[in-house]
Amino acid sequence: SSPPLPADTRLVLLRAQQHLEADARSLDLDVTFLSDPGEPRGATDEPGFMTMPGVVLFTSGSTARPRPVYRRTDALLRLAQTLVATVGLPRGCGLIGAVPLAGALGLNTGLLAAAVLRSPLALLDHFDHKALLRLFASREYQFWAGTPMMADVLGRCPLPGAHPAPPICVFAGRLSADVARR
């Protein structure tokens, strides 16, 4: 890849991908194999959370096609810690992840923020406005990060009953005055 991945970057493979191990090790990658379901797993076999040097994420594609970018793990964790401190999220509060984890916004405001806070995370595998509104209506979640398009869709949904948004919502981009009002 360009730029090249740092030496000792962890590559996680399924057992069925064992044929890739030699190539990965020739690139100085640290290879870890996932346990098969049902295979016993001891505490000493499991690596700590986010112990790899970094991850490859994808840009949003707002100005061009999404492209892969390498981000250091320590920088991502600091960013998640800064986010939760800046918006004042308390430890254990519920978060909603509705943006794909393959991008920085989804990873930072979803999985990493929940991990930093040791909080429950409602993770949607794709944007589904009805599922998201059901999560809002549960009142179990205090934080949601979305995009202006998601806010626009939600603002156009005439549904019976209350579906209040969580008290803290973060958007990746500018909302028009009309979308913000709705």
JSON list of C-alpha atoms in Angstrom, two decimals:
[
{"chain": "A", "resi": 1, "resn": "SER", "atom": "CA", "xyz": [0.00, 0.00, 0.00]},
{"chain": "A", "resi": 2, "resn": "SER", "atom": "CA", "xyz": [1.03, 3.57, -0.27]},
{"chain": "A", "resi": 3, "resn": "PRO", "atom": "CA", "xyz": [2.14, 4.69, 2.20]},
{"chain": "A", "resi": 4, "resn": "PRO", "atom": "CA", "xyz": [3.35, 1.27, 3.36]},
{"chain": "A", "resi": 5, "resn": "LEU", "atom": "CA", "xyz": [1.91, -0.17, 6.54]},
{"chain": "A", "resi": 6, "resn": "PRO", "atom": "CA", "xyz": [4.28, 0.12, 9.51]},
{"chain": "A", "resi": 7, "resn": "ALA", "atom": "CA", "xyz": [6.22, -3.01, 10.46]},
{"chain": "A", "resi": 8, "resn": "ASP", "atom": "CA", "xyz": [4.48, -5.12, 13.10]},
{"chain": "A", "resi": 9, "resn": "THR", "atom": "CA", "xyz": [1.00, -3.99, 12.03]},
{"chain": "A", "resi": 10, "resn": "ARG", "atom": "CA", "xyz": [-1.37, -6.72, 13.16]},
{"chain": "A", "resi": 11, "resn": "LEU", "atom": "CA", "xyz": [-3.21, -8.55, 10.38]},
{"chain": "A", "resi": 12, "resn": "VAL", "atom": "CA", "xyz": [-6.10, -10.69, 11.61]},
{"chain": "A", "resi": 13, "resn": "LEU", "atom": "CA", "xyz": [-6.96, -13.69, 9.45]},
{"chain": "A", "resi": 14, "resn": "LEU", "atom": "CA", "xyz": [-9.46, -16.50, 9.55]},
{"chain": "A", "resi": 15, "resn": "ARG", "atom": "CA", "xyz": [-8.03, -20.02, 9.75]},
{"chain": "A", "resi": 16, "resn": "ALA", "atom": "CA", "xyz": [-9.27, -20.52, 6.18]},
{"chain": "A", "resi": 17, "resn": "GLN", "atom": "CA", "xyz": [-6.88, -17.73, 5.13]},
{"chain": "A", "resi": 18, "resn": "GLN", "atom": "CA", "xyz": [-3.79, -19.45, 6.54]},
{"chain": "A", "resi": 19, "resn": "HIS", "atom": "CA", "xyz": [-2.30, -19.57, 3.04]},
{"chain": "A", "resi": 20, "resn": "LEU", "atom": "CA", "xyz": [-1.75, -15.76, 3.31]},
{"chain": "A", "resi": 21, "resn": "GLU", "atom": "CA", "xyz": [0.45, -16.01, 6.41]},
{"chain": "A", "resi": 22, "resn": "ALA", "atom": "CA", "xyz": [3.83, -16.32, 4.65]},
{"chain": "A", "resi": 23, "resn": "ASP", "atom": "CA", "xyz": [3.13, -13.33, 2.39]},
{"chain": "A", "resi": 24, "resn": "ALA", "atom": "CA", "xyz": [1.98, -11.23, 5.35]},
{"chain": "A", "resi": 25, "resn": "ARG", "atom": "CA", "xyz": [5.03, -12.14, 7.44]},
{"chain": "A", "resi": 26, "resn": "SER", "atom": "CA", "xyz": [7.32, -11.29, 4.48]},
{"chain": "A", "resi": 27, "resn": "LEU", "atom": "CA", "xyz": [5.88, -7.75, 4.74]},
{"chain": "A", "resi": 28, "resn": "ASP", "atom": "CA", "xyz": [6.76, -7.68, 8.48]},
{"chain": "A", "resi": 29, "resn": "LEU", "atom": "CA", "xyz": [3.10, -7.86, 9.48]},
{"chain": "A", "resi": 30, "resn": "ASP", "atom": "CA", "xyz": [2.16, -9.43, 12.82]},
{"chain": "A", "resi": 31, "resn": "VAL", "atom": "CA", "xyz": [-0.30, -12.21, 11.94]},
{"chain": "A", "resi": 32, "resn": "THR", "atom": "CA", "xyz": [-3.07, -13.27, 14.34]},
{"chain": "A", "resi": 33, "resn": "PHE", "atom": "CA", "xyz": [-5.60, -15.97, 13.53]},
{"chain": "A", "resi": 34, "resn": "LEU", "atom": "CA", "xyz": [-9.17, -15.78, 14.75]},
{"chain": "A", "resi": 35, "resn": "SER", "atom": "CA", "xyz": [-10.36, -18.74, 16.77]},
{"chain": "A", "resi": 36, "resn": "ASP", "atom": "CA", "xyz": [-12.97, -20.89, 15.11]},
{"chain": "A", "resi": 37, "resn": "PRO", "atom": "CA", "xyz": [-16.40, -20.73, 16.78]},
{"chain": "A", "resi": 38, "resn": "GLY", "atom": "CA", "xyz": [-16.49, -23.23, 19.60]},
{"chain": "A", "resi": 39, "resn": "GLU", "atom": "CA", "xyz": [-12.69, -23.43, 19.83]},
{"chain": "A", "resi": 40, "resn": "PRO", "atom": "CA", "xyz": [-11.57, -22.94, 23.46]},
{"chain": "A", "resi": 41, "resn": "ARG", "atom": "CA", "xyz": [-10.03, -19.56, 24.11]},
{"chain": "A", "resi": 42, "resn": "GLY", "atom": "CA", "xyz": [-7.83, -18.92, 27.12]},
{"chain": "A", "resi": 43, "resn": "ALA", "atom": "CA", "xyz": [-7.30, -15.49, 28.61]},
{"chain": "A", "resi": 44, "resn": "THR", "atom": "CA", "xyz": [-3.64, -15.57, 27.55]},
{"chain": "A", "resi": 45, "resn": "ASP", "atom": "CA", "xyz": [-4.61, -16.06, 23.88]},
{"chain": "A", "resi": 46, "resn": "GLU", "atom": "CA", "xyz": [-6.60, -12.83, 23.60]},
{"chain": "A", "resi": 47, "resn": "PRO", "atom": "CA", "xyz": [-4.75, -9.62, 22.78]},
{"chain": "A", "resi": 48, "resn": "GLY", "atom": "CA", "xyz": [-5.64, -6.40, 24.61]},
{"chain": "A", "resi": 49, "resn": "PHE", "atom": "CA", "xyz": [-8.10, -3.98, 23.04]},
{"chain": "A", "resi": 50, "resn": "MET", "atom": "CA", "xyz": [-6.66, -1.97, 20.15]},
{"chain": "A", "resi": 51, "resn": "THR", "atom": "CA", "xyz": [-3.05, -3.07, 20.73]},
{"chain": "A", "resi": 52, "resn": "MET", "atom": "CA", "xyz": [-2.08, -2.90, 17.06]},
{"chain": "A", "resi": 53, "resn": "PRO", "atom": "CA", "xyz": [0.02, 0.03, 15.78]},
{"chain": "A", "resi": 54, "resn": "GLY", "atom": "CA", "xyz": [-2.77, 1.36, 13.59]},
{"chain": "A", "resi": 55, "resn": "VAL", "atom": "CA", "xyz": [-5.70, 0.70, 11.30]},
{"chain": "A", "resi": 56, "resn": "VAL", "atom": "CA", "xyz": [-6.65, 1.52, 7.74]},
{"chain": "A", "resi": 57, "resn": "LEU", "atom": "CA", "xyz": [-9.87, 3.55, 7.51]},
{"chain": "A", "resi": 58, "resn": "PHE", "atom": "CA", "xyz": [-11.62, 5.09, 4.54]},
{"chain": "A", "resi": 59, "resn": "THR", "atom": "CA", "xyz": [-12.27, 8.76, 3.93]},
{"chain": "A", "resi": 60, "resn": "SER", "atom": "CA", "xyz": [-15.89, 9.86, 3.65]},
{"chain": "A", "resi": 61, "resn": "GLY", "atom": "CA", "xyz": [-15.79, 10.39, -0.08]},
{"chain": "A", "resi": 62, "resn": "SER", "atom": "CA", "xyz": [-17.32, 13.86, 0.27]},
{"chain": "A", "resi": 63, "resn": "THR", "atom": "CA", "xyz": [-14.77, 15.43, -2.12]},
{"chain": "A", "resi": 64, "resn": "ALA", "atom": "CA", "xyz": [-13.74, 12.37, -4.17]},
{"chain": "A", "resi": 65, "resn": "ARG", "atom": "CA", "xyz": [-14.04, 8.61, -4.06]},
{"chain": "A", "resi": 66, "resn": "PRO", "atom": "CA", "xyz": [-13.36, 7.21, -0.58]},
{"chain": "A", "resi": 67, "resn": "ARG", "atom": "CA", "xyz": [-9.69, 6.34, -0.19]},
{"chain": "A", "resi": 68, "resn": "PRO", "atom": "CA", "xyz": [-7.83, 4.29, 2.41]},
{"chain": "A", "resi": 69, "resn": "VAL", "atom": "CA", "xyz": [-5.86, 6.17, 5.06]},
{"chain": "A", "resi": 70, "resn": "TYR", "atom": "CA", "xyz": [-3.67, 4.80, 7.83]},
{"chain": "A", "resi": 71, "resn": "ARG", "atom": "CA", "xyz": [-4.33, 6.08, 11.37]},
{"chain": "A", "resi": 72, "resn": "ARG", "atom": "CA", "xyz": [-2.22, 5.25, 14.40]},
{"chain": "A", "resi": 73, "resn": "THR", "atom": "CA", "xyz": [-4.12, 3.49, 17.16]},
{"chain": "A", "resi": 74, "resn": "ASP", "atom": "CA", "xyz": [-2.87, 5.81, 19.91]},
{"chain": "A", "resi": 75, "resn": "ALA", "atom": "CA", "xyz": [-4.07, 8.84, 17.91]},
{"chain": "A", "resi": 76, "resn": "LEU", "atom": "CA", "xyz": [-7.51, 7.28, 17.37]},
{"chain": "A", "resi": 77, "resn": "LEU", "atom": "CA", "xyz": [-7.88, 6.48, 21.07]},
{"chain": "A", "resi": 78, "resn": "ARG", "atom": "CA", "xyz": [-6.82, 10.02, 22.05]},
{"chain": "A", "resi": 79, "resn": "LEU", "atom": "CA", "xyz": [-9.36, 11.40, 19.58]},
{"chain": "A", "resi": 80, "resn": "ALA", "atom": "CA", "xyz": [-12.13, 9.26, 21.09]},
{"chain": "A", "resi": 81, "resn": "GLN", "atom": "CA", "xyz": [-11.11, 10.36, 24.61]},
{"chain": "A", "resi": 82, "resn": "THR", "atom": "CA", "xyz": [-11.14, 14.00, 23.50]},
{"chain": "A", "resi": 83, "resn": "LEU", "atom": "CA", "xyz": [-14.55, 13.59, 21.88]},
{"chain": "A", "resi": 84, "resn": "VAL", "atom": "CA", "xyz": [-16.20, 12.10, 24.96]},
{"chain": "A", "resi": 85, "resn": "ALA", "atom": "CA", "xyz": [-14.61, 14.72, 27.24]},
{"chain": "A", "resi": 86, "resn": "THR", "atom": "CA", "xyz": [-15.54, 17.61, 24.93]},
{"chain": "A", "resi": 87, "resn": "VAL", "atom": "CA", "xyz": [-19.20, 16.72, 24.61]},
{"chain": "A", "resi": 88, "resn": "GLY", "atom": "CA", "xyz": [-19.42, 15.67, 28.27]},
{"chain": "A", "resi": 89, "resn": "LEU", "atom": "CA", "xyz": [-20.46, 12.05, 27.87]},
{"chain": "A", "resi": 90, "resn": "PRO", "atom": "CA", "xyz": [-20.55, 10.23, 31.20]},
{"chain": "A", "resi": 91, "resn": "ARG", "atom": "CA", "xyz": [-19.10, 6.75, 31.68]},
{"chain": "A", "resi": 92, "resn": "GLY", "atom": "CA", "xyz": [-21.69, 4.07, 30.93]},
{"chain": "A", "resi": 93, "resn": "CYS", "atom": "CA", "xyz": [-24.07, 6.26, 28.89]},
{"chain": "A", "resi": 94, "resn": "GLY", "atom": "CA", "xyz": [-25.67, 4.65, 25.84]},
{"chain": "A", "resi": 95, "resn": "LEU", "atom": "CA", "xyz": [-24.37, 5.48, 22.36]},
{"chain": "A", "resi": 96, "resn": "ILE", "atom": "CA", "xyz": [-25.84, 4.83, 18.93]},
{"chain": "A", "resi": 97, "resn": "GLY", "atom": "CA", "xyz": [-23.51, 3.91, 16.07]},
{"chain": "A", "resi": 98, "resn": "ALA", "atom": "CA", "xyz": [-25.25, 4.49, 12.74]},
{"chain": "A", "resi": 99, "resn": "VAL", "atom": "CA", "xyz": [-22.23, 5.42, 10.61]},
{"chain": "A", "resi": 100, "resn": "PRO", "atom": "CA", "xyz": [-20.06, 2.61, 9.13]},
{"chain": "A", "resi": 101, "resn": "LEU", "atom": "CA", "xyz": [-17.08, 1.63, 11.29]},
{"chain": "A", "resi": 102, "resn": "ALA", "atom": "CA", "xyz": [-14.80, 1.54, 8.23]},
{"chain": "A", "resi": 103, "resn": "GLY", "atom": "CA", "xyz": [-14.61, 5.34, 8.35]},
{"chain": "A", "resi": 104, "resn": "ALA", "atom": "CA", "xyz": [-13.09, 7.57, 11.02]},
{"chain": "A", "resi": 105, "resn": "LEU", "atom": "CA", "xyz": [-16.44, 9.10, 12.02]},
{"chain": "A", "resi": 106, "resn": "GLY", "atom": "CA", "xyz": [-18.10, 5.75, 12.61]},
{"chain": "A", "resi": 107, "resn": "LEU", "atom": "CA", "xyz": [-15.12, 4.19, 14.38]},
{"chain": "A", "resi": 108, "resn": "ASN", "atom": "CA", "xyz": [-14.41, 7.22, 16.61]},
{"chain": "A", "resi": 109, "resn": "THR", "atom": "CA", "xyz": [-17.98, 8.14, 17.55]},
{"chain": "A", "resi": 110, "resn": "GLY", "atom": "CA", "xyz": [-19.20, 4.56, 17.78]},
{"chain": "A", "resi": 111, "resn": "LEU", "atom": "CA", "xyz": [-16.93, 1.71, 18.77]},
{"chain": "A", "resi": 112, "resn": "LEU", "atom": "CA", "xyz": [-14.02, 3.70, 20.23]},
{"chain": "A", "resi": 113, "resn": "ALA", "atom": "CA", "xyz": [-16.19, 6.18, 22.16]},
{"chain": "A", "resi": 114, "resn": "ALA", "atom": "CA", "xyz": [-18.17, 3.27, 23.64]},
{"chain": "A", "resi": 115, "resn": "ALA", "atom": "CA", "xyz": [-14.94, 1.47, 24.55]},
{"chain": "A", "resi": 116, "resn": "VAL", "atom": "CA", "xyz": [-13.43, 4.55, 26.18]},
{"chain": "A", "resi": 117, "resn": "LEU", "atom": "CA", "xyz": [-16.62, 5.08, 28.21]},
{"chain": "A", "resi": 118, "resn": "ARG", "atom": "CA", "xyz": [-17.25, 1.36, 28.79]},
{"chain": "A", "resi": 119, "resn": "SER", "atom": "CA", "xyz": [-20.73, 2.10, 27.51]},
{"chain": "A", "resi": 120, "resn": "PRO", "atom": "CA", "xyz": [-23.40, 0.14, 25.68]},
{"chain": "A", "resi": 121, "resn": "LEU", "atom": "CA", "xyz": [-23.38, 0.69, 21.92]},
{"chain": "A", "resi": 122, "resn": "ALA", "atom": "CA", "xyz": [-26.41, 0.17, 19.69]},
{"chain": "A", "resi": 123, "resn": "LEU", "atom": "CA", "xyz": [-24.76, -0.57, 16.36]},
{"chain": "A", "resi": 124, "resn": "LEU", "atom": "CA", "xyz": [-26.82, -0.39, 13.18]},
{"chain": "A", "resi": 125, "resn": "ASP", "atom": "CA", "xyz": [-25.39, -2.36, 10.26]},
{"chain": "A", "resi": 126, "resn": "HIS", "atom": "CA", "xyz": [-26.82, 0.23, 7.85]},
{"chain": "A", "resi": 127, "resn": "PHE", "atom": "CA", "xyz": [-28.79, 3.47, 8.08]},
{"chain": "A", "resi": 128, "resn": "ASP", "atom": "CA", "xyz": [-32.41, 2.54, 8.73]},
{"chain": "A", "resi": 129, "resn": "HIS", "atom": "CA", "xyz": [-34.40, 5.59, 9.82]},
{"chain": "A", "resi": 130, "resn": "LYS", "atom": "CA", "xyz": [-37.15, 3.51, 11.44]},
{"chain": "A", "resi": 131, "resn": "ALA", "atom": "CA", "xyz": [-34.67, 1.47, 13.50]},
{"chain": "A", "resi": 132, "resn": "LEU", "atom": "CA", "xyz": [-32.87, 4.65, 14.51]},
{"chain": "A", "resi": 133, "resn": "LEU", "atom": "CA", "xyz": [-36.13, 6.31, 15.57]},
{"chain": "A", "resi": 134, "resn": "ARG", "atom": "CA", "xyz": [-36.98, 3.23, 17.66]},
{"chain": "A", "resi": 135, "resn": "LEU", "atom": "CA", "xyz": [-33.65, 3.61, 19.43]},
{"chain": "A", "resi": 136, "resn": "PHE", "atom": "CA", "xyz": [-34.41, 7.30, 20.02]},
{"chain": "A", "resi": 137, "resn": "ALA", "atom": "CA", "xyz": [-37.84, 6.42, 21.45]},
{"chain": "A", "resi": 138, "resn": "SER", "atom": "CA", "xyz": [-36.30, 3.96, 23.92]},
{"chain": "A", "resi": 139, "resn": "ARG", "atom": "CA", "xyz": [-34.57, 6.90, 25.65]},
{"chain": "A", "resi": 140, "resn": "GLU", "atom": "CA", "xyz": [-31.71, 4.53, 26.55]},
{"chain": "A", "resi": 141, "resn": "TYR", "atom": "CA", "xyz": [-29.14, 6.46, 24.51]},
{"chain": "A", "resi": 142, "resn": "GLN", "atom": "CA", "xyz": [-27.56, 9.84, 25.25]},
{"chain": "A", "resi": 143, "resn": "PHE", "atom": "CA", "xyz": [-25.39, 10.19, 22.12]},
{"chain": "A", "resi": 144, "resn": "TRP", "atom": "CA", "xyz": [-25.75, 9.74, 18.40]},
{"chain": "A", "resi": 145, "resn": "ALA", "atom": "CA", "xyz": [-23.42, 10.76, 15.57]},
{"chain": "A", "resi": 146, "resn": "GLY", "atom": "CA", "xyz": [-24.78, 11.07, 12.05]},
{"chain": "A", "resi": 147, "resn": "THR", "atom": "CA", "xyz": [-24.49, 12.83, 8.74]},
{"chain": "A", "resi": 148, "resn": "PRO", "atom": "CA", "xyz": [-26.47, 15.77, 7.37]},
{"chain": "A", "resi": 149, "resn": "MET", "atom": "CA", "xyz": [-28.26, 13.36, 5.01]},
{"chain": "A", "resi": 150, "resn": "MET", "atom": "CA", "xyz": [-29.38, 11.23, 7.98]},
{"chain": "A", "resi": 151, "resn": "ALA", "atom": "CA", "xyz": [-30.64, 14.32, 9.80]},
{"chain": "A", "resi": 152, "resn": "ASP", "atom": "CA", "xyz": [-32.55, 15.39, 6.69]},
{"chain": "A", "resi": 153, "resn": "VAL", "atom": "CA", "xyz": [-34.22, 11.97, 6.32]},
{"chain": "A", "resi": 154, "resn": "LEU", "atom": "CA", "xyz": [-35.13, 11.85, 10.02]},
{"chain": "A", "resi": 155, "resn": "GLY", "atom": "CA", "xyz": [-36.59, 15.35, 9.85]},
{"chain": "A", "resi": 156, "resn": "ARG", "atom": "CA", "xyz": [-38.93, 14.29, 7.04]},
{"chain": "A", "resi": 157, "resn": "CYS", "atom": "CA", "xyz": [-40.38, 11.27, 8.89]},
{"chain": "A", "resi": 158, "resn": "PRO", "atom": "CA", "xyz": [-43.92, 11.98, 10.04]},
{"chain": "A", "resi": 159, "resn": "LEU", "atom": "CA", "xyz": [-44.36, 9.32, 12.72]},
{"chain": "A", "resi": 160, "resn": "PRO", "atom": "CA", "xyz": [-46.89, 9.14, 15.52]},
{"chain": "A", "resi": 161, "resn": "GLY", "atom": "CA", "xyz": [-45.63, 9.52, 19.06]},
{"chain": "A", "resi": 162, "resn": "ALA", "atom": "CA", "xyz": [-42.47, 10.99, 20.49]},
{"chain": "A", "resi": 163, "resn": "HIS", "atom": "CA", "xyz": [-39.13, 10.08, 19.00]},
{"chain": "A", "resi": 164, "resn": "PRO", "atom": "CA", "xyz": [-36.85, 12.60, 20.70]},
{"chain": "A", "resi": 165, "resn": "ALA", "atom": "CA", "xyz": [-33.24, 12.55, 19.61]},
{"chain": "A", "resi": 166, "resn": "PRO", "atom": "CA", "xyz": [-30.62, 11.82, 22.25]},
{"chain": "A", "resi": 167, "resn": "PRO", "atom": "CA", "xyz": [-29.53, 14.92, 24.18]},
{"chain": "A", "resi": 168, "resn": "ILE", "atom": "CA", "xyz": [-26.17, 14.99, 22.36]},
{"chain": "A", "resi": 169, "resn": "CYS", "atom": "CA", "xyz": [-26.02, 14.65, 18.56]},
{"chain": "A", "resi": 170, "resn": "VAL", "atom": "CA", "xyz": [-22.89, 15.23, 16.48]},
{"chain": "A", "resi": 171, "resn": "PHE", "atom": "CA", "xyz": [-22.98, 15.69, 12.69]},
{"chain": "A", "resi": 172, "resn": "ALA", "atom": "CA", "xyz": [-20.18, 15.28, 10.18]},
{"chain": "A", "resi": 173, "resn": "GLY", "atom": "CA", "xyz": [-20.94, 18.32, 8.10]},
{"chain": "A", "resi": 174, "resn": "ARG", "atom": "CA", "xyz": [-23.02, 21.46, 8.06]},
{"chain": "A", "resi": 175, "resn": "LEU", "atom": "CA", "xyz": [-26.78, 21.23, 8.52]},
{"chain": "A", "resi": 176, "resn": "SER", "atom": "CA", "xyz": [-28.94, 23.65, 6.59]},
{"chain": "A", "resi": 177, "resn": "ALA", "atom": "CA", "xyz": [-31.15, 25.89, 8.75]},
{"chain": "A", "resi": 178, "resn": "ASP", "atom": "CA", "xyz": [-34.23, 23.96, 7.59]},
{"chain": "A", "resi": 179, "resn": "VAL", "atom": "CA", "xyz": [-32.75, 20.55, 8.52]},
{"chain": "A", "resi": 180, "resn": "ALA", "atom": "CA", "xyz": [-31.52, 21.88, 11.89]},
{"chain": "A", "resi": 181, "resn": "ARG", "atom": "CA", "xyz": [-35.03, 23.22, 12.65]},
{"chain": "A", "resi": 182, "resn": "ARG", "atom": "CA", "xyz": [-36.70, 19.92, 11.76]}
]
